[in-house]
Short mmCIF file of C-alpha atoms in Angstrom, two decimals:
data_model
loop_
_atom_site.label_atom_id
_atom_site.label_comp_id
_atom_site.label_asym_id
_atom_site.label_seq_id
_atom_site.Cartn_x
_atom_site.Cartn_y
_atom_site.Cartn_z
CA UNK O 790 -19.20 -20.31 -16.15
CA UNK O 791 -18.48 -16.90 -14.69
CA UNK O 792 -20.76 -18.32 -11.73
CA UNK O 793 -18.46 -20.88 -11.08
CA UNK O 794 -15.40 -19.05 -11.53
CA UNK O 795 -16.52 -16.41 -8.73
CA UNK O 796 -17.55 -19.38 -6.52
CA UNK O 797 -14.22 -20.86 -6.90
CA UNK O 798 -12.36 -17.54 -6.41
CA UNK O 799 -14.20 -17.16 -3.34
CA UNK O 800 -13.48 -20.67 -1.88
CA UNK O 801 -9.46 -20.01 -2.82
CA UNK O 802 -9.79 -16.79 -0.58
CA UNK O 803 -11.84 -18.49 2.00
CA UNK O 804 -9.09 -21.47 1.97
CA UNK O 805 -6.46 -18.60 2.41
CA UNK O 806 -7.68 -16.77 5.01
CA UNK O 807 -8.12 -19.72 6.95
CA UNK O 808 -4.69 -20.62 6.39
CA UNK O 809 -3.14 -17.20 7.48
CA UNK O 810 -5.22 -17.08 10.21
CA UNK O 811 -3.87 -20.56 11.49
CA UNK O 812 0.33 -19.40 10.89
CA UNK O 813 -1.19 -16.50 12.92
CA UNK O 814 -2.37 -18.35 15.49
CA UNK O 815 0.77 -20.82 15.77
CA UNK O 816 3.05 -18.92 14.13
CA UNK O 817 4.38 -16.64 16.87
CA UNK O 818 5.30 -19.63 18.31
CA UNK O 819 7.71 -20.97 15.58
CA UNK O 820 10.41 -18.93 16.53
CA UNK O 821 11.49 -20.79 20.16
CA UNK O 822 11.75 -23.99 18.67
CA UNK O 823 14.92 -23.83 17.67
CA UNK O 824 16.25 -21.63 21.09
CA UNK O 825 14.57 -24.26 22.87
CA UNK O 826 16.55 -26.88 20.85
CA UNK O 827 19.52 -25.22 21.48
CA UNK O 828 19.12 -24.33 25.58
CA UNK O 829 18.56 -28.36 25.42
CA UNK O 830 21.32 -29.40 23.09
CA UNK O 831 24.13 -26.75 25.45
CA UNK O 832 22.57 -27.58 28.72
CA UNK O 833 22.59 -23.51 29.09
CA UNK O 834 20.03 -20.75 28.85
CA UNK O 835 22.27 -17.89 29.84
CA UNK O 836 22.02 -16.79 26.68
CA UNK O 837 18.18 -16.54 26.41
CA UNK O 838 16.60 -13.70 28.63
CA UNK O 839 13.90 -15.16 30.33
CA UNK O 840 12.54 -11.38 30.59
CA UNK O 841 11.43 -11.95 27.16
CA UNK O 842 8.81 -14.78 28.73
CA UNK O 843 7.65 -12.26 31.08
CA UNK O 844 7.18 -9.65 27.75
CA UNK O 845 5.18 -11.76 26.50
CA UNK O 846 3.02 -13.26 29.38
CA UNK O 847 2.07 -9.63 30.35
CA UNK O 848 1.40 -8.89 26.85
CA UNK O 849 -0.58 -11.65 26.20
CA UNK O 850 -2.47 -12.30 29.47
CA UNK O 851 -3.50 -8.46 29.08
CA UNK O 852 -4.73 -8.90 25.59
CA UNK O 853 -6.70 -11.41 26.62
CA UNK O 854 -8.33 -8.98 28.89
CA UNK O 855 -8.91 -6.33 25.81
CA UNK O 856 -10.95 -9.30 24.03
CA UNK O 857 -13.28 -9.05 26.93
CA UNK O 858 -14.00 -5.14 26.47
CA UNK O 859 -12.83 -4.81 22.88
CA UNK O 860 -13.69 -8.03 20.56
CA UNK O 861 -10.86 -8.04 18.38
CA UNK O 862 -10.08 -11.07 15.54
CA UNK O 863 -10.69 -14.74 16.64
CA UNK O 864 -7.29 -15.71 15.63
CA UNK O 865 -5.41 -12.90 17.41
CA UNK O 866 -6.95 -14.12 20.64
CA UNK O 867 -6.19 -17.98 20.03
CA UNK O 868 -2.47 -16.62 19.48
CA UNK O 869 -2.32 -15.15 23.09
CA UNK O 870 -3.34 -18.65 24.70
CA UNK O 871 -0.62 -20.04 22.32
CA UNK O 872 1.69 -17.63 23.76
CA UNK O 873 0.80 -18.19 26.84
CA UNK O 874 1.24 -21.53 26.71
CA UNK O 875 5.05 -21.29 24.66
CA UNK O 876 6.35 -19.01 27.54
CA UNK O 877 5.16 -21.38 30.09
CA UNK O 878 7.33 -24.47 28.60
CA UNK O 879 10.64 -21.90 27.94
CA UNK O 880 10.61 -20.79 31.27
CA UNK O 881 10.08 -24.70 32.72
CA UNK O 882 12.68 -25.48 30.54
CA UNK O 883 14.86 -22.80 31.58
CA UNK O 884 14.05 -23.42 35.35
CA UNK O 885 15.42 -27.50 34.63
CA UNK O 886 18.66 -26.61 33.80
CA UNK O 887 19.38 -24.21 35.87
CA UNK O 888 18.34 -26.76 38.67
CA UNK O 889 20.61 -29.02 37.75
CA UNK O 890 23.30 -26.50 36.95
CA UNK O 891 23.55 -24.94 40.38
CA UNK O 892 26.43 -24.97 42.31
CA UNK O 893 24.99 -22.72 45.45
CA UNK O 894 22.25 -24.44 47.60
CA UNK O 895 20.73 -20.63 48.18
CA UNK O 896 17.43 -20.78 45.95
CA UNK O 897 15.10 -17.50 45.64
CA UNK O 898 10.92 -17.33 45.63
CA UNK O 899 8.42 -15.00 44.99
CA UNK O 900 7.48 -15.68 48.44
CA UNK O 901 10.46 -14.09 49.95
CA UNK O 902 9.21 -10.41 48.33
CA UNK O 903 13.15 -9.60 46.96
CA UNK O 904 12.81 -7.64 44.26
CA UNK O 905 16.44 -8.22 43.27
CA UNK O 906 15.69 -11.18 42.63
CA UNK O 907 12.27 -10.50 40.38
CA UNK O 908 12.12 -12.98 37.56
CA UNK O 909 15.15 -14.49 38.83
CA UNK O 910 12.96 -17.48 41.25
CA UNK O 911 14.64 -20.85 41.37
CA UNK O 912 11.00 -23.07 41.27
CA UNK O 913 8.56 -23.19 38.16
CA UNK O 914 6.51 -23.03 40.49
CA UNK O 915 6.92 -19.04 41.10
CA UNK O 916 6.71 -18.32 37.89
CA UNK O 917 3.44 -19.80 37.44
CA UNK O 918 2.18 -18.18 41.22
CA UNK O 919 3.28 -14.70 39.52
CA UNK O 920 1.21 -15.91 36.12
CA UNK O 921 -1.84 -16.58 37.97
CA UNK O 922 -2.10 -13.41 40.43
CA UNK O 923 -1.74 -11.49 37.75
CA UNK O 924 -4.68 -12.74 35.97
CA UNK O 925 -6.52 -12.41 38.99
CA UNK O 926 -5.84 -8.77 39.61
CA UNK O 927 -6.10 -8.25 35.70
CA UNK O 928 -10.05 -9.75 36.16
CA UNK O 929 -10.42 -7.90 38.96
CA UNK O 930 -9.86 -5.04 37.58
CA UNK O 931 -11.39 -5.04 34.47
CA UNK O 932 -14.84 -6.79 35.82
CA UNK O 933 -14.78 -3.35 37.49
CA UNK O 934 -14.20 -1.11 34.95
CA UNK O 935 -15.27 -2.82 31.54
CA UNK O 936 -17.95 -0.32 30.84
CA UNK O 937 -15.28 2.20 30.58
CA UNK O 938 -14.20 2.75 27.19
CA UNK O 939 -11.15 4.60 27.94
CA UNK O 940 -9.78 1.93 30.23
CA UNK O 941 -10.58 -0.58 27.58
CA UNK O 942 -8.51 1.39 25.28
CA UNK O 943 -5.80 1.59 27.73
CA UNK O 944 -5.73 -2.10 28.39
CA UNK O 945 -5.31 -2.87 24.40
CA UNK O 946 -2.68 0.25 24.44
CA UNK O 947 -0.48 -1.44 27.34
CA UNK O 948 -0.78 -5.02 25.96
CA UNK O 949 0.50 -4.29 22.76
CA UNK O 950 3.03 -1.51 24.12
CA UNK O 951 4.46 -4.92 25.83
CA UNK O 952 4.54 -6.83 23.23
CA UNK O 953 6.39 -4.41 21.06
CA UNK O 954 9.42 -4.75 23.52
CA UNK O 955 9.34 -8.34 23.22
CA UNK O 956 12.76 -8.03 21.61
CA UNK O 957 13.97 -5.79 23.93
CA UNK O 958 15.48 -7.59 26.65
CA UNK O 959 17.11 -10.05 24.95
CA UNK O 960 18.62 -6.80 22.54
CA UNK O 961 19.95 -5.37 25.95
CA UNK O 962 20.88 -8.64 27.39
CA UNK O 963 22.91 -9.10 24.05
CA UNK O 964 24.64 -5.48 24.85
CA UNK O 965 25.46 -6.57 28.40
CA UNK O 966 27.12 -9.73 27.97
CA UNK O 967 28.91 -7.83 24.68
CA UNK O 968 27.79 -11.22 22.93
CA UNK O 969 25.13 -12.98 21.48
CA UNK O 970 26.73 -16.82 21.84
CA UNK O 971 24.02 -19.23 23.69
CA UNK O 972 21.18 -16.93 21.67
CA UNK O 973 19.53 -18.60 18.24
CA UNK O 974 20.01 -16.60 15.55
CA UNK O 975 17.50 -18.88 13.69
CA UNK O 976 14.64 -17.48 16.39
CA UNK O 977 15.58 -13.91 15.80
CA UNK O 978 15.19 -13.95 11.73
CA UNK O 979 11.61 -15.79 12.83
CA UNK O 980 10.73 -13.30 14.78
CA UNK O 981 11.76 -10.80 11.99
CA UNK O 982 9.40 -13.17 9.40
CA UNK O 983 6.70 -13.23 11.66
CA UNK O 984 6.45 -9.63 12.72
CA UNK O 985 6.44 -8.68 9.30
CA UNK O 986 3.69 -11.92 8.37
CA UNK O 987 1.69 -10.44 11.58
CA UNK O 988 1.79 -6.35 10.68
CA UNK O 989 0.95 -7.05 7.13
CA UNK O 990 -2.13 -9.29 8.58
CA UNK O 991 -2.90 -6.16 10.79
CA UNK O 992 -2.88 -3.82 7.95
CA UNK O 993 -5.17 -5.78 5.60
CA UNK O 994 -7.43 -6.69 8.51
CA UNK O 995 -7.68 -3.25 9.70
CA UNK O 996 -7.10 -4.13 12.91
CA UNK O 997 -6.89 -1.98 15.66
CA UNK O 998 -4.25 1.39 15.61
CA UNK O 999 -2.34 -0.12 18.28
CA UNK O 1000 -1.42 -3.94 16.92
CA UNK O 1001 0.10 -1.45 13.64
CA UNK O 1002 1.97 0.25 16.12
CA UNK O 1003 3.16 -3.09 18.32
CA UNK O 1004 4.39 -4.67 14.60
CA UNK O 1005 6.30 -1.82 13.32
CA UNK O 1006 8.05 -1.37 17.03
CA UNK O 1007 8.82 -5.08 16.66
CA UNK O 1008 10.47 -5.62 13.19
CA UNK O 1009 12.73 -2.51 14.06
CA UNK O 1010 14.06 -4.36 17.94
CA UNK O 1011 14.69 -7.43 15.51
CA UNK O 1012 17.00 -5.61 13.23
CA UNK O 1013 18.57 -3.81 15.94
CA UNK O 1014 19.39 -7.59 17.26
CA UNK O 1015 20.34 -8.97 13.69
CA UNK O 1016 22.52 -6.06 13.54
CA UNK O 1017 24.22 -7.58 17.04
CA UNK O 1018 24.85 -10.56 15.85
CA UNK O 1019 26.86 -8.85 13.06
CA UNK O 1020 28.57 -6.84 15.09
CA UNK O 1021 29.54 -9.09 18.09
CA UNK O 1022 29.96 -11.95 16.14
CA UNK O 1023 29.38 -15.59 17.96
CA UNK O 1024 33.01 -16.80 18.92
CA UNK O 1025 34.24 -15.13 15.51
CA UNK O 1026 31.79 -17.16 13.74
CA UNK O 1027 28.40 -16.90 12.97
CA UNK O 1028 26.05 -19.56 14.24
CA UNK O 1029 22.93 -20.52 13.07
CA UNK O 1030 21.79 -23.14 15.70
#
């Protein structure tokens, strides 16, 4: 009987471990459901900072990198191809109704090397140009150094230093525009779920010193942007869309 019991235990832990490590792996990408939903439902994405996609591609595309030097958890990996992936159809998103929302025939590339306009390209197209030079000097770069453990180190250090600003530029687009209207509020107390979901997972899984770090950074920008919406206010209302 006690045989069993431990055998059964054991499969219950096994089943949930299995199951956190899947809202882990798709979990982070929860939250822009609903600001996708509502960039399609306005027809607007001023309110969404695109800069958050490019957060998260650098953050991602270099912890991919890390896995290469430093193998970290399975899941944790699978979550930055997830990522990835979720930026990729924000920003085409984003990049659709722009298109069809501009007035001035003047587009901008990455090919025309205007760094006021960085992030700021008119064609998918750039975005994805930028995605995949970056990988290649990433591999470059790493091919050539990987027996280095400090640079390994580093890598991990600046991937997760990115992520942790995640929040960030949608916090200081929110100060900017003195408003948080065009923004989902639902995607913000997701984040705030997850990043707390994703540091306790860190801390149990005693994962590396600098994912702690990148959670703890996190769940304090998403307060600071609940704390926004409080103050601004959405039109005198709040609104959970």
């Amino acid at each position: 009987m006690e045989q069993g019991s431990e055998e059964n235990m054991e499969s219950s832990w096994t089943l949930l471990s299995w199951l956190a490590s899947g809202v882990l792996v798709f979990g982070g990408a929860v939250p822009y459901v609903p600001q996708y939903q509502e960039i399609q439902r306005t027809n607007n994405a001023e309110g969404f900072s695109t800069r958050v996609c490019l957060v998260l591609l650098v953050a991602n595309i270099l912890r991919i990198f890390f896995w290469i030097g430093k193998q970290f958890e399975l899941p944790l990996l699978l979550q930055s191809v997830v990522m990835i992936l979720t930026m990729l159809a924000m920003l085409h998103l984003c990049c659709s109704i722009q298109s069809s929302n501009r007035v001035s025939t003047k587009q901008h590339h990455i090919t025309d090397l205007d760094l006021r306009y960085f992030w700021s390209w008119s064609s998918f197209e750039d975005y994805l140009v930028f995605c995949f030079a970056f990988m290649c000097l990433c591999a470059f770069i790493t091919f050539l150094f990987l027996d280095w453990v400090l640079f390994v180190e580093t890598l991990g250090s600046l991937a997760v230093m990115f992520e942790a600003m995640l929040g960030l530029p949608q916090l200081l687009q929110n100060y900017n525009n003195r408003s948080t209207r065009g923004m989902s509020i639902k995607m913000v107390l997701l984040w705030t779920a997850g990043d707390i979901f994703k540091t306790t997972y860190f801390v149990i899984n005693e994962s590396p010193t600098q994912f702690l770090v990148c959670g703890a950074v996190q769940i304090l920008i998403d307060i600071a942007i609940l704390l926004q919406v409080g103050f601004y206010g959405q039109d005198t209302r709040i609104k959970l869309g």
